Amino acid sequence: MSVRNLLEQPRIWYGGDYNPEQWPEEVWHEDVRLMQQAGVNLVSIGIFAWSYLEPQPGQYDFAWLDRLMDLLYDHGVHVSLGTATASPPPWLAHRHPNSLPVTADGVTLWPGGRQAYCLHSQAYMKAASALVTRLAECYKDHPALAIWHINNEYGCHVSECFCDVSAAAFRKWLFERYGTLDELNRAWGTAFWSQRYGQWEEINPPRRAPTFANPTQQLDWRRFSSDSLIALSDMETEILRGITPDVPVTTNFMGFFKPADYRKWAHRE
């Protein structure tokens, strides 16, 4: 049955997140038995499994996911398959330290939790794109696949990065928005406190300053950071729609969340 036909069937999808890479495989069979008893017909898997899917750069191991997808389908459970890009494995930071996010105080946020990546890191985007492509090519025809779940809770822990790479991306965004420094200076009211800019390279993110940063600079920074989150979402979505055009792509948000402009996201289907 095609994904399109599957989703057109009248039904209520019922289930939740399922992270079986965190416990022994022999437990899986008991898990799916209990799912059947509870009427579960859809689970999200793989959301935080990057280090299991790609233990080392370019070395993919999907064998366990193959077995899991088959087991779930055999028991009537379909899959919302996560792309695992919300939590890069330690090897990414080890090989590309500049892929880590930096706070307004200049503090690098290291691995040990999740979302330890700069929103503008080329190393992160290259590795994430490769993983998403590999997953899509591998599971595009699997009968269990119902939905793609990209990343997870965009911006939940890291909604902005103040590193030099992000600063350069901010300047590019500002140039596209204002076109000239005169227009930027006018919009930002830089005559106040002698903030007037004479070159684009003089502009930085609103890093920690002796007192509060220019309010319009802060506002544009938040707009830019929100657009950066959307760009990461678009990156994965474009890959998946190119390989699996009939499979819906979604993610999960966090209610009212100031760092992300969900109204802009709403126009993306």
mmCIF file of C-alpha atoms in Angstrom:
data_model
loop_
_atom_site.group_PDB
_atom_site.id
_atom_site.type_symbol
_atom_site.label_atom_id
_atom_site.label_comp_id
_atom_site.label_asym_id
_atom_site.label_seq_id
_atom_site.Cartn_x
_atom_site.Cartn_y
_atom_site.Cartn_z
ATOM 1 C CA MET A 1 0.000 0.000 0.000
ATOM 2 C CA SER A 2 1.354 3.423 -0.929
ATOM 3 C CA VAL A 3 1.852 6.073 1.720
ATOM 4 C CA ARG A 4 -0.719 8.266 -0.021
ATOM 5 C CA ASN A 5 -3.354 5.499 0.175
ATOM 6 C CA LEU A 6 -2.360 4.733 3.757
ATOM 7 C CA LEU A 7 -2.887 8.313 4.888
ATOM 8 C CA GLU A 8 -6.164 8.676 3.003
ATOM 9 C CA GLN A 9 -7.731 5.823 4.949
ATOM 10 C CA PRO A 10 -10.016 7.090 7.729
ATOM 11 C CA ARG A 11 -8.346 6.356 11.047
ATOM 12 C CA ILE A 12 -7.078 7.917 14.232
ATOM 13 C CA TRP A 13 -3.321 7.679 14.598
ATOM 14 C CA TYR A 14 -2.446 6.715 18.148
ATOM 15 C CA GLY A 15 1.022 6.315 19.641
ATOM 16 C CA GLY A 16 4.048 8.248 20.833
ATOM 17 C CA ASP A 17 7.837 8.452 20.881
ATOM 18 C CA TYR A 18 9.685 5.141 20.997
ATOM 19 C CA ASN A 19 13.451 5.019 21.627
ATOM 20 C CA PRO A 20 14.413 1.324 21.641
ATOM 21 C CA GLU A 21 18.070 1.997 20.851
ATOM 22 C CA GLN A 22 18.294 2.853 24.553
ATOM 23 C CA TRP A 23 17.588 -0.705 25.770
ATOM 24 C CA PRO A 24 18.353 -4.333 24.767
ATOM 25 C CA GLU A 25 16.851 -5.601 21.530
ATOM 26 C CA GLU A 26 15.261 -8.597 23.229
ATOM 27 C CA VAL A 27 12.863 -6.169 24.914
ATOM 28 C CA TRP A 28 11.468 -4.995 21.564
ATOM 29 C CA HIS A 29 9.152 -7.978 21.149
ATOM 30 C CA GLU A 30 7.520 -7.322 24.497
ATOM 31 C CA ASP A 31 7.239 -3.656 23.536
ATOM 32 C CA VAL A 32 5.308 -4.356 20.340
ATOM 33 C CA ARG A 33 3.083 -6.884 22.098
ATOM 34 C CA LEU A 34 2.086 -4.208 24.584
ATOM 35 C CA MET A 35 1.627 -1.718 21.737
ATOM 36 C CA GLN A 36 -0.862 -4.066 20.130
ATOM 37 C CA GLN A 37 -2.746 -4.448 23.391
ATOM 38 C CA ALA A 38 -2.941 -0.663 23.760
ATOM 39 C CA GLY A 39 -4.068 -0.092 20.171
ATOM 40 C CA VAL A 40 -0.922 1.782 19.171
ATOM 41 C CA ASN A 41 -0.629 2.131 15.392
ATOM 42 C CA LEU A 42 2.066 4.822 15.003
ATOM 43 C CA VAL A 43 5.359 5.486 16.800
ATOM 44 C CA SER A 44 8.115 8.047 16.307
ATOM 45 C CA ILE A 45 11.559 6.451 16.197
ATOM 46 C CA GLY A 46 15.152 7.491 15.544
ATOM 47 C CA ILE A 47 14.743 11.088 16.711
ATOM 48 C CA PHE A 48 17.932 11.022 18.817
ATOM 49 C CA ALA A 49 19.713 8.059 17.225
ATOM 50 C CA TRP A 50 22.393 9.749 15.097
ATOM 51 C CA SER A 51 25.310 8.177 16.983
ATOM 52 C CA TYR A 52 23.770 4.732 16.392
ATOM 53 C CA LEU A 53 22.916 5.377 12.754
ATOM 54 C CA GLU A 54 26.360 6.842 11.956
ATOM 55 C CA PRO A 55 28.868 5.728 14.621
ATOM 56 C CA GLN A 56 31.734 7.332 12.687
ATOM 57 C CA PRO A 57 31.729 9.831 9.808
ATOM 58 C CA GLY A 58 30.329 8.176 6.694
ATOM 59 C CA GLN A 59 30.019 4.770 8.402
ATOM 60 C CA TYR A 60 26.299 4.054 8.534
ATOM 61 C CA ASP A 61 24.696 1.228 10.481
ATOM 62 C CA PHE A 62 21.005 0.832 9.687
ATOM 63 C CA ALA A 63 20.814 -2.916 10.382
ATOM 64 C CA TRP A 64 19.154 -2.433 13.771
ATOM 65 C CA LEU A 65 16.706 0.075 12.266
ATOM 66 C CA ASP A 66 15.866 -2.391 9.485
ATOM 67 C CA ARG A 67 14.938 -4.993 12.082
ATOM 68 C CA LEU A 68 12.942 -2.478 14.087
ATOM 69 C CA MET A 69 10.984 -1.179 11.081
ATOM 70 C CA ASP A 70 10.157 -4.747 10.013
ATOM 71 C CA LEU A 71 9.110 -5.746 13.534
ATOM 72 C CA LEU A 72 6.821 -2.761 13.948
ATOM 73 C CA TYR A 73 5.178 -3.258 10.560
ATOM 74 C CA ASP A 74 4.638 -6.965 11.204
ATOM 75 C CA HIS A 75 2.662 -5.971 14.309
ATOM 76 C CA GLY A 76 0.528 -3.332 12.614
ATOM 77 C CA VAL A 77 2.505 -0.314 13.793
ATOM 78 C CA HIS A 78 3.539 2.379 11.327
ATOM 79 C CA VAL A 79 6.444 4.759 11.758
ATOM 80 C CA SER A 80 7.081 8.469 12.015
ATOM 81 C CA LEU A 81 10.770 8.215 11.165
ATOM 82 C CA GLY A 82 13.054 10.776 12.760
ATOM 83 C CA THR A 83 16.002 12.160 10.828
ATOM 84 C CA ALA A 84 18.081 12.231 14.053
ATOM 85 C CA THR A 85 19.621 15.608 13.262
ATOM 86 C CA ALA A 86 18.660 17.295 16.556
ATOM 87 C CA SER A 87 21.528 15.708 18.452
ATOM 88 C CA PRO A 88 24.826 15.338 16.571
ATOM 89 C CA PRO A 89 27.210 12.602 17.760
ATOM 90 C CA PRO A 90 30.406 13.538 19.623
ATOM 91 C CA TRP A 91 32.566 12.852 16.577
ATOM 92 C CA LEU A 92 31.172 15.925 14.802
ATOM 93 C CA ALA A 93 32.365 18.312 17.516
ATOM 94 C CA HIS A 94 35.644 16.421 17.893
ATOM 95 C CA ARG A 95 36.468 16.807 14.202
ATOM 96 C CA HIS A 96 34.822 20.195 13.735
ATOM 97 C CA PRO A 97 35.010 22.211 16.972
ATOM 98 C CA ASN A 98 33.760 25.273 15.110
ATOM 99 C CA SER A 99 30.456 23.450 14.561
ATOM 100 C CA LEU A 100 29.583 24.083 18.216
ATOM 101 C CA PRO A 101 27.309 26.966 19.233
ATOM 102 C CA VAL A 102 28.619 30.029 21.040
ATOM 103 C CA THR A 103 26.651 32.178 23.491
ATOM 104 C CA ALA A 104 26.449 35.975 23.613
ATOM 105 C CA ASP A 105 29.133 35.817 26.330
ATOM 106 C CA GLY A 106 31.501 33.933 24.009
ATOM 107 C CA VAL A 107 31.061 30.600 25.798
ATOM 108 C CA THR A 108 31.196 27.471 23.619
ATOM 109 C CA LEU A 109 28.441 24.942 24.340
ATOM 110 C CA TRP A 110 29.958 21.477 24.235
ATOM 111 C CA PRO A 111 28.410 18.026 23.653
ATOM 112 C CA GLY A 112 26.878 16.273 26.612
ATOM 113 C CA GLY A 113 23.253 17.205 26.106
ATOM 114 C CA ARG A 114 21.562 17.805 22.765
ATOM 115 C CA GLN A 115 21.397 20.450 20.008
ATOM 116 C CA ALA A 116 25.135 21.093 20.265
ATOM 117 C CA TYR A 117 25.471 22.656 16.832
ATOM 118 C CA CYS A 118 25.787 26.123 15.335
ATOM 119 C CA LEU A 119 22.823 27.037 13.141
ATOM 120 C CA HIS A 120 25.231 28.095 10.372
ATOM 121 C CA SER A 121 27.892 25.383 10.589
ATOM 122 C CA GLN A 122 28.700 23.991 7.156
ATOM 123 C CA ALA A 123 30.115 20.852 8.776
ATOM 124 C CA TYR A 124 26.839 20.233 10.593
ATOM 125 C CA MET A 125 24.709 20.923 7.517
ATOM 126 C CA LYS A 126 26.840 18.667 5.327
ATOM 127 C CA ALA A 127 26.701 15.779 7.808
ATOM 128 C CA ALA A 128 22.980 16.260 8.492
ATOM 129 C CA SER A 129 22.126 16.414 4.792
ATOM 130 C CA ALA A 130 24.101 13.242 4.119
ATOM 131 C CA LEU A 131 22.314 11.378 6.914
ATOM 132 C CA VAL A 132 18.855 12.545 5.813
ATOM 133 C CA THR A 133 19.604 11.559 2.218
ATOM 134 C CA ARG A 134 20.822 8.128 3.264
ATOM 135 C CA LEU A 135 17.752 7.504 5.441
ATOM 136 C CA ALA A 136 15.354 8.591 2.702
ATOM 137 C CA GLU A 137 17.001 6.427 0.076
ATOM 138 C CA CYS A 138 17.045 3.437 2.407
ATOM 139 C CA TYR A 139 13.440 3.587 3.643
ATOM 140 C CA LYS A 140 11.545 5.280 0.813
ATOM 141 C CA ASP A 141 9.803 2.010 -0.087
ATOM 142 C CA HIS A 142 9.408 0.527 3.384
ATOM 143 C CA PRO A 143 5.718 -0.171 4.089
ATOM 144 C CA ALA A 144 6.035 0.980 7.717
ATOM 145 C CA LEU A 145 7.039 4.532 6.770
ATOM 146 C CA ALA A 146 4.088 6.915 7.230
ATOM 147 C CA ILE A 147 5.647 10.287 8.109
ATOM 148 C CA TRP A 148 9.046 11.946 8.351
ATOM 149 C CA HIS A 149 9.938 13.710 11.609
ATOM 150 C CA ILE A 150 12.717 16.215 10.916
ATOM 151 C CA ASN A 151 15.083 17.346 13.663
ATOM 152 C CA ASN A 152 13.211 18.019 16.931
ATOM 153 C CA GLU A 153 11.958 21.117 18.751
ATOM 154 C CA TYR A 154 13.912 23.600 16.645
ATOM 155 C CA GLY A 155 15.662 26.141 18.846
ATOM 156 C CA CYS A 156 14.629 24.511 22.119
ATOM 157 C CA HIS A 157 18.103 24.745 23.660
ATOM 158 C CA VAL A 158 20.063 26.621 20.998
ATOM 159 C CA SER A 159 18.006 29.201 19.140
ATOM 160 C CA GLU A 160 20.964 31.412 18.178
ATOM 161 C CA CYS A 161 24.727 31.285 17.807
ATOM 162 C CA PHE A 162 27.101 34.229 18.227
ATOM 163 C CA CYS A 163 30.216 32.752 16.587
ATOM 164 C CA ASP A 164 32.095 34.466 13.752
ATOM 165 C CA VAL A 165 30.444 32.255 11.117
ATOM 166 C CA SER A 166 27.026 33.289 12.407
ATOM 167 C CA ALA A 167 28.141 36.926 12.451
ATOM 168 C CA ALA A 168 29.031 36.713 8.749
ATOM 169 C CA ALA A 169 25.654 35.120 8.000
ATOM 170 C CA PHE A 170 23.957 37.924 9.952
ATOM 171 C CA ARG A 171 25.700 40.571 7.850
ATOM 172 C CA LYS A 172 24.561 38.835 4.669
ATOM 173 C CA TRP A 173 20.980 38.737 5.990
ATOM 174 C CA LEU A 174 21.159 42.443 6.864
ATOM 175 C CA PHE A 175 22.503 43.346 3.426
ATOM 176 C CA GLU A 176 19.622 41.471 1.786
ATOM 177 C CA ARG A 177 17.147 43.232 4.085
ATOM 178 C CA TYR A 178 18.451 46.807 3.908
ATOM 179 C CA GLY A 179 20.610 47.003 0.792
ATOM 180 C CA THR A 180 22.691 49.943 2.032
ATOM 181 C CA LEU A 181 24.375 50.960 5.250
ATOM 182 C CA ASP A 182 22.534 54.273 5.155
ATOM 183 C CA GLU A 183 19.216 52.447 5.314
ATOM 184 C CA LEU A 184 20.454 50.155 8.082
ATOM 185 C CA ASN A 185 21.766 53.094 10.102
ATOM 186 C CA ARG A 186 18.433 54.854 9.678
ATOM 187 C CA ALA A 187 16.407 51.799 10.733
ATOM 188 C CA TRP A 188 18.639 51.055 13.701
ATOM 189 C CA GLY A 189 18.851 54.667 14.875
ATOM 190 C CA THR A 190 22.617 54.394 15.142
ATOM 191 C CA ALA A 191 23.076 58.119 15.698
ATOM 192 C CA PHE A 192 22.301 57.292 19.318
ATOM 193 C CA TRP A 193 25.413 56.507 21.395
ATOM 194 C CA SER A 194 27.703 56.901 18.357
ATOM 195 C CA GLN A 195 26.825 53.532 16.842
ATOM 196 C CA ARG A 196 26.819 54.550 13.173
ATOM 197 C CA TYR A 197 28.361 51.903 10.879
ATOM 198 C CA GLY A 198 30.651 52.722 7.961
ATOM 199 C CA GLN A 199 31.342 49.157 6.735
ATOM 200 C CA TRP A 200 29.305 45.964 6.822
ATOM 201 C CA GLU A 201 32.225 44.169 8.487
ATOM 202 C CA GLU A 202 31.852 46.435 11.527
ATOM 203 C CA ILE A 203 28.471 44.895 12.344
ATOM 204 C CA ASN A 204 28.337 42.028 14.812
ATOM 205 C CA PRO A 205 25.611 40.086 16.595
ATOM 206 C CA PRO A 206 24.335 41.649 19.835
ATOM 207 C CA ARG A 207 27.073 40.045 21.887
ATOM 208 C CA ARG A 208 27.548 40.953 25.539
ATOM 209 C CA ALA A 209 28.114 44.708 25.790
ATOM 210 C CA PRO A 210 28.735 47.190 28.627
ATOM 211 C CA THR A 211 24.982 47.844 28.677
ATOM 212 C CA PHE A 212 21.988 46.695 26.631
ATOM 213 C CA ALA A 213 22.519 46.400 22.894
ATOM 214 C CA ASN A 214 20.685 48.495 20.324
ATOM 215 C CA PRO A 215 17.019 47.339 20.502
ATOM 216 C CA THR A 216 16.571 47.232 16.712
ATOM 217 C CA GLN A 217 19.815 45.300 16.347
ATOM 218 C CA GLN A 218 18.414 42.803 18.851
ATOM 219 C CA LEU A 219 15.108 42.602 16.982
ATOM 220 C CA ASP A 220 16.801 41.988 13.638
ATOM 221 C CA TRP A 221 19.046 39.414 15.284
ATOM 222 C CA ARG A 222 15.998 37.527 16.529
ATOM 223 C CA ARG A 223 14.408 37.692 13.085
ATOM 224 C CA PHE A 224 17.626 36.434 11.531
ATOM 225 C CA SER A 225 17.967 33.594 14.051
ATOM 226 C CA SER A 226 14.366 32.515 13.461
ATOM 227 C CA ASP A 227 14.973 32.528 9.697
ATOM 228 C CA SER A 228 18.082 30.420 10.308
ATOM 229 C CA LEU A 229 16.014 27.778 12.098
ATOM 230 C CA ILE A 230 13.548 27.754 9.213
ATOM 231 C CA ALA A 231 16.425 27.381 6.743
ATOM 232 C CA LEU A 232 17.586 24.231 8.528
ATOM 233 C CA SER A 233 14.040 22.882 8.378
ATOM 234 C CA ASP A 234 13.816 23.702 4.666
ATOM 235 C CA MET A 235 17.143 21.970 4.037
ATOM 236 C CA GLU A 236 15.861 18.633 5.317
ATOM 237 C CA THR A 237 12.395 19.042 3.835
ATOM 238 C CA GLU A 238 13.756 19.634 0.333
ATOM 239 C CA ILE A 239 15.877 16.487 0.521
ATOM 240 C CA LEU A 240 12.983 14.334 1.702
ATOM 241 C CA ARG A 241 10.476 15.699 -0.793
ATOM 242 C CA GLY A 242 12.931 15.081 -3.583
ATOM 243 C CA ILE A 243 13.247 11.394 -2.662
ATOM 244 C CA THR A 244 9.867 10.630 -1.040
ATOM 245 C CA PRO A 245 7.399 13.159 -2.504
ATOM 246 C CA ASP A 246 4.324 11.332 -1.171
ATOM 247 C CA VAL A 247 5.502 11.097 2.443
ATOM 248 C CA PRO A 248 4.449 14.003 4.694
ATOM 249 C CA VAL A 249 7.208 15.899 6.488
ATOM 250 C CA THR A 250 6.620 17.317 9.945
ATOM 251 C CA THR A 251 8.305 18.197 13.216
ATOM 252 C CA ASN A 252 7.231 19.130 16.741
ATOM 253 C CA PHE A 253 7.015 22.620 18.187
ATOM 254 C CA MET A 254 6.742 23.910 21.758
ATOM 255 C CA GLY A 255 3.622 26.031 22.047
ATOM 256 C CA PHE A 256 4.292 29.763 22.120
ATOM 257 C CA PHE A 257 8.056 30.046 21.652
ATOM 258 C CA LYS A 258 9.541 33.511 21.206
ATOM 259 C CA PRO A 259 12.805 32.571 19.417
ATOM 260 C CA ALA A 260 10.952 31.068 16.421
ATOM 261 C CA ASP A 261 8.396 32.781 14.191
ATOM 262 C CA TYR A 262 5.868 29.968 13.807
ATOM 263 C CA ARG A 263 3.705 32.132 11.544
ATOM 264 C CA LYS A 264 6.423 31.926 8.898
ATOM 265 C CA TRP A 265 6.628 28.180 9.397
ATOM 266 C CA ALA A 266 2.855 27.900 8.900
ATOM 267 C CA HIS A 267 3.179 28.683 5.190
ATOM 268 C CA ARG A 268 5.306 25.575 4.669
ATOM 269 C CA GLU A 269 3.235 22.528 3.808
#
